[in-house]
XYZ file of C-alpha atoms in Angstrom:
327
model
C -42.197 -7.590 -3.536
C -43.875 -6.379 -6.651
C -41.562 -3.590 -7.454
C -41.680 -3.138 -11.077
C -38.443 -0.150 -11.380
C -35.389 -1.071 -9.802
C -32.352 1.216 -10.998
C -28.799 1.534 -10.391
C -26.829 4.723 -11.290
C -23.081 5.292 -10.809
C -20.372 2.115 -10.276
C -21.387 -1.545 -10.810
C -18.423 -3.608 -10.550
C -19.487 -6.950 -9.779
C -18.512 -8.398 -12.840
C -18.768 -7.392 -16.856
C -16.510 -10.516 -18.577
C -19.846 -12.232 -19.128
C -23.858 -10.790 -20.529
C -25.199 -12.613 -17.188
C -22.965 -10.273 -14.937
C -24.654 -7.225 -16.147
C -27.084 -5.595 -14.036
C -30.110 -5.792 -16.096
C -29.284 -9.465 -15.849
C -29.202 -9.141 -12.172
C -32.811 -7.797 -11.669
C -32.286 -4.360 -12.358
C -34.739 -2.528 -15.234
C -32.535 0.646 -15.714
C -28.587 1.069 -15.284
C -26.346 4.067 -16.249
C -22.609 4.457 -15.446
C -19.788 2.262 -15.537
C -18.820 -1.483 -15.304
C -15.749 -1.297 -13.638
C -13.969 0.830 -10.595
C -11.744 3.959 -10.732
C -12.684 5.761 -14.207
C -11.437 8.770 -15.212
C -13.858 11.207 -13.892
C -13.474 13.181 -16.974
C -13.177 10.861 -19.425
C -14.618 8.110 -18.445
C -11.772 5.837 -19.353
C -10.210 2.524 -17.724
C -7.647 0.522 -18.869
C -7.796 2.721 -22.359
C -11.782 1.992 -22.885
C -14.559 4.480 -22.410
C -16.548 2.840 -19.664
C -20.130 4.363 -19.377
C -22.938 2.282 -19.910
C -26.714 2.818 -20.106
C -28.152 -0.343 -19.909
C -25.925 -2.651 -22.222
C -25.523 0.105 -24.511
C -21.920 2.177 -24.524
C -22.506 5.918 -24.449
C -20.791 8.897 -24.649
C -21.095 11.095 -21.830
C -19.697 15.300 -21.543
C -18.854 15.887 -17.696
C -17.929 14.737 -13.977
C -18.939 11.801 -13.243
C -20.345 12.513 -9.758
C -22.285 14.700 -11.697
C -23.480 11.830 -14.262
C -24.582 9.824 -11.579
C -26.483 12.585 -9.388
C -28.692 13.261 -13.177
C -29.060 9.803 -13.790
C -30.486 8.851 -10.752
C -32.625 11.957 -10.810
C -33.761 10.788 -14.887
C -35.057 7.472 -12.821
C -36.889 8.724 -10.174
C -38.580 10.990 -12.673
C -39.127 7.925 -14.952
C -41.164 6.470 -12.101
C -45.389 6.977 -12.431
C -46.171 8.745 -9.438
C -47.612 6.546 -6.596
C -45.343 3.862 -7.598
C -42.818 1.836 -5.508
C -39.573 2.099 -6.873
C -35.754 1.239 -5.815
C -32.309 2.954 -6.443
C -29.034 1.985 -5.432
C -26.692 4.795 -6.596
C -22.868 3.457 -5.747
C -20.770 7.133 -6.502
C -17.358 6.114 -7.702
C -16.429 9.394 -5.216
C -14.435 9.711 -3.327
C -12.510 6.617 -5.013
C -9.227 7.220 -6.952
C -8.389 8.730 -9.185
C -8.218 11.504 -7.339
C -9.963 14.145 -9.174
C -12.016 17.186 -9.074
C -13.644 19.895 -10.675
C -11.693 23.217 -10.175
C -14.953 24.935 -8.763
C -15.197 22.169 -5.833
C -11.557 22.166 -4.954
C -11.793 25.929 -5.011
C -14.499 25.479 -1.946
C -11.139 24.381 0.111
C -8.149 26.874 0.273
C -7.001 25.352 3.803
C -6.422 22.559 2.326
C -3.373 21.416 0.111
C -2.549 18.677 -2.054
C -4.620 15.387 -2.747
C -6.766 16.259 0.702
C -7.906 19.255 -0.971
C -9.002 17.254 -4.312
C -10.392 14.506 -1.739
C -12.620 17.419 0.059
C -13.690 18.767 -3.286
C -14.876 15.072 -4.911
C -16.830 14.982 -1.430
C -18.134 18.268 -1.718
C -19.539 17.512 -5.061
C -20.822 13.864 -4.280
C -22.803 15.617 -1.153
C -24.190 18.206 -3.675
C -25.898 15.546 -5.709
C -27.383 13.365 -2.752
C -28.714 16.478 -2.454
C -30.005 16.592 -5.558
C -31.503 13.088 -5.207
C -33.467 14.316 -2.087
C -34.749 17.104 -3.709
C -36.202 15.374 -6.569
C -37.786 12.704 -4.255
C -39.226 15.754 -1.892
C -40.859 17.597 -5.333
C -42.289 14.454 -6.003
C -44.333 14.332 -1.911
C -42.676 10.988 -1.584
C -39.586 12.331 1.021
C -41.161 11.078 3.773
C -42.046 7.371 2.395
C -39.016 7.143 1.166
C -36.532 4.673 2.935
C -33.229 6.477 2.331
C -29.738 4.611 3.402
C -26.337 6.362 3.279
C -22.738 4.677 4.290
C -19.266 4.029 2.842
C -17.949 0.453 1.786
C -14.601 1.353 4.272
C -12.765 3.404 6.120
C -10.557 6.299 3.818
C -6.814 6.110 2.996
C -4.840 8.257 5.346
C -2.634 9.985 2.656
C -6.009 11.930 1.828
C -8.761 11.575 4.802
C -9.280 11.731 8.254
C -10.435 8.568 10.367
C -9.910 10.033 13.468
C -8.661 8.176 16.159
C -9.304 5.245 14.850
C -6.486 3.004 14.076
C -5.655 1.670 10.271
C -7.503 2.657 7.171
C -8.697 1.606 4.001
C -7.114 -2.229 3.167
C -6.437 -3.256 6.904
C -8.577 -4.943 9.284
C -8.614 -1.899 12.198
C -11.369 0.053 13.155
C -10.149 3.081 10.093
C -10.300 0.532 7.639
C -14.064 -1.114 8.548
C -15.834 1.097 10.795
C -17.571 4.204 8.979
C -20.552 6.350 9.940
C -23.994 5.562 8.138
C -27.418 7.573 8.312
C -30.761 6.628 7.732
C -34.362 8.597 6.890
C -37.532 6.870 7.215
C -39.796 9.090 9.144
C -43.303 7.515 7.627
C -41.673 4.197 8.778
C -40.844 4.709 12.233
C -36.783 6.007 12.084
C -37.044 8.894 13.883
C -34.928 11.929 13.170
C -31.795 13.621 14.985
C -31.255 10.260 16.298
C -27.838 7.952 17.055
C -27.652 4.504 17.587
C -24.289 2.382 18.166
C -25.192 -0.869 16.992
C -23.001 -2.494 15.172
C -24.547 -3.189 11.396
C -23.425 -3.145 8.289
C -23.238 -4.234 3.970
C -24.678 -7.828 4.766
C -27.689 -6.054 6.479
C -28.803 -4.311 3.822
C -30.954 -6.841 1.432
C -32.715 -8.737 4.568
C -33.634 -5.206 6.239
C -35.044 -4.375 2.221
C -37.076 -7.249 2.110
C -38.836 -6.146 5.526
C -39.366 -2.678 4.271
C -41.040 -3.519 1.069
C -43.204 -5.996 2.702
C -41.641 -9.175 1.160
C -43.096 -12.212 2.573
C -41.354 -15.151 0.234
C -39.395 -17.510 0.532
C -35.430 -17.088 -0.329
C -33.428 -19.763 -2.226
C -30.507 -18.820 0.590
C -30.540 -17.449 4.012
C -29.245 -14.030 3.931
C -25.723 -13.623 5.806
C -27.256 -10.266 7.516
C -30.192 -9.844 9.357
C -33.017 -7.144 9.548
C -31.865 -3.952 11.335
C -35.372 -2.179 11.234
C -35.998 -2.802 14.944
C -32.226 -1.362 15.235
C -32.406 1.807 13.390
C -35.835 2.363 15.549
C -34.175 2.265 19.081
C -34.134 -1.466 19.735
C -30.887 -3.082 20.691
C -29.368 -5.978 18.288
C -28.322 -9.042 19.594
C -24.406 -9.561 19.637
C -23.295 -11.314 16.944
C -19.676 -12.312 15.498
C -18.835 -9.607 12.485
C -16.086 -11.237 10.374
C -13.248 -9.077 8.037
C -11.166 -10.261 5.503
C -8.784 -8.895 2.797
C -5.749 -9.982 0.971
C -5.326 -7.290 -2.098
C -2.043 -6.127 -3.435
C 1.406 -7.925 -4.150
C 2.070 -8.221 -0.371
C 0.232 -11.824 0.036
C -0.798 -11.304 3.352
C -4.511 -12.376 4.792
C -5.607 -9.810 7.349
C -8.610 -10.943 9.257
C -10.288 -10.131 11.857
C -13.373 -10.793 14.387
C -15.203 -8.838 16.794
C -18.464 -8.743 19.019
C -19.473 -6.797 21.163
C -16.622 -6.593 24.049
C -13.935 -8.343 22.033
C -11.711 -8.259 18.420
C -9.331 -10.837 17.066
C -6.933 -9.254 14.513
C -4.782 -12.293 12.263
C -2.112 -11.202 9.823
C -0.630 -13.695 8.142
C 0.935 -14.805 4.518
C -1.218 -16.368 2.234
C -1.194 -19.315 0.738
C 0.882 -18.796 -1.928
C 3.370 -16.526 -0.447
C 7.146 -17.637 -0.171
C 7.299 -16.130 2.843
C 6.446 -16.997 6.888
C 4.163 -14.071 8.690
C 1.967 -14.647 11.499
C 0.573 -11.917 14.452
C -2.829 -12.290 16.980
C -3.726 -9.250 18.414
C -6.466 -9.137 20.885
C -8.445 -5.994 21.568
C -11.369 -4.708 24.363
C -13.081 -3.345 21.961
C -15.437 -2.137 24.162
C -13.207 -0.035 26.410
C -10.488 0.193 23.731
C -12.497 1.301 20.594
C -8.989 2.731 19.152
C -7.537 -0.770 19.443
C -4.237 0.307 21.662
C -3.813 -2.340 23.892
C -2.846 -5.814 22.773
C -4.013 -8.219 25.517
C -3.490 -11.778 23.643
C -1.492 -12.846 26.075
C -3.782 -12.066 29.093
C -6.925 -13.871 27.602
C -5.696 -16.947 25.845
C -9.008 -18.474 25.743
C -10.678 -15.641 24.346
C -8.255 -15.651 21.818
C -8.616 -19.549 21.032
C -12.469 -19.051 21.025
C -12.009 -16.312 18.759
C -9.710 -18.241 16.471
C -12.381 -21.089 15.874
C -14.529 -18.354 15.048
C -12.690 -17.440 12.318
C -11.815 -20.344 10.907
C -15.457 -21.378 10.765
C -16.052 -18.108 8.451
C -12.660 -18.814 6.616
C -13.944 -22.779 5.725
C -16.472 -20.658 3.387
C -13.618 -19.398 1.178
C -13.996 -20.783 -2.325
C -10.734 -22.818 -3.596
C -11.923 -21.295 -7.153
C -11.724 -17.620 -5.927
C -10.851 -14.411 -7.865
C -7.292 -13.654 -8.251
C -6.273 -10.807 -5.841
C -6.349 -7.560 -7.044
């Protein structure tokens, strides 16, 4: 699209064994902050290495990281000639383990005890610096141009947030462990403010509904597994669509997966393919009357359930017989 500054600040982790993982490999003209997941906010270590990068260049860096990332995203924007198109994707490590905080944050929350008061005080001090993203974006006149996106990768572990009344959390397929709240500001682009919508969208939206913002009209080597949620985000209803979930982390060897549209969701647990073990469950949910997944009704619908199952196994053909090890 002609975009000539294209930053990231804060966590990459997509990859650092090899030069042509590295985001400035990966189209990006300015990175700061660290290769892999869950640093030491304070020191910056993983797996006894200093991990803080600008660029391809190790640095030493004196504070929080939440902190780092807020300044270095602000040290872009500023880096940017004024009137020019420019875009950030700032990926806070917060509120990811470890759990840490500074004592000033965690101060903000005597009613709180425990890891859920360090949890409130990482997201206390991650909200300070959006903050202090906006602001540098409004002191530059370009707020209202700006296409801002906000949302979490998953739902929050239980032992330190709150999901509600949705069931599950982080590392399951249930509504606390995939559904999170998101906000958008685009009010020079038609996204109105004090608005909700409740379509369902999500990560693989994100680079198609780019490409329509900043006016991209080529062609793509592949078809983009999302679509563009512009027309979404400015009142229009989405067409229903499948919305597939899978995960098999940890030492349990377990695939959870799961598949949902607009009335129904399909929930499979079962052991992987290298487990020694035998472990199998269908759950089928309303999830349009039953949005906290309750009521099992698998054996009331069998053909939903069936239909649902080819689904899935359609989206499971795609997995790649040389994929990473789990986690």
């Amino acid at each position: 699209a002609g975009y000539k500054y294209s930053g990231i600040a804060g966590k990459w982790h997509l990859g650092h064994r090899r030069e042509n993982w590295l985001p400035y490999k990966r189209g990006f003209t300015f990175h700061e902050g660290c290769y892999n997941g869950a640093v030491d906010y304070f020191t910056r270590e993983r797996d006894g290495e200093t991990d803080w990068h600008i660029n391809s260049k190790p640095v030493k860096r004196e504070g929080y990281t939440t902190d780092l990332i807020g300044d270095a995203a602000v040290r872009f924007i500023e880096s940017v000639p004024s009137g020019n198109p420019f875009f950030l994707y700032v990926p806070f490590t917060a509120p990811h383990s470890p759990f840490q905080a500074k004592p000033e944050d965690i101060a903000r929350y005597p009613q709180r005890e425990g890891l859920k008061r360090i949890y409130a005080g990482m997201v206390d001090c991650m909200d300070q610096n959006i903050g202090k993203i906006i602001k540098c974006i409004e002191e530059r006149g370009e707020l209202d141009q700006t296409f801002i996106i906000f949302f979490s990768d998953n739902g929050g572990l239980i032992k330190v947030s709150d999901n509600g009344n949705l069931r599950g959390e982080k590392l399951t397929p249930y509504q606390g462990g995939i559904r999170v709240a998101a906000a958008a500001r685009w009010p020079d682009g038609g996204i109105p403010s004090g608005k909700v919508i409740a379509e369902r969208t999500g990560y693989i939206d994100i680079v198609p509904t780019l490409l329509q913002a900043a006016g991209y009209r080529g062609s793509l080597k592949n078809k983009p597994d999302g679509i563009n949620i512009l027309p979404a985000l400015r009142g229009s209803p989405l067409a229903d669509r499948d919305w597939f979930t899978y995960e098999d982390q940890g030492d349990k060897r377990i695939e959870s997966m799961a598949v949902n549209n607009d009335r129904w969701k399909l929930v499979v647990r079962r052991s992987a393919p290298d487990s020694e073990n035998f472990t199998r469950s269908v759950q089928l949910f309303q999830i349009s009357d039953d949005p906290y997944e309750t009521t099992d009704l698998s054996s009331q619908y069998p053909d939903t359930v069936n239909k649902l199952k080819g689904s899935l196994n359609r989206f499971y053909s795609l997995k790649s017989a040389k994929q990473v090890p789990r986690f």
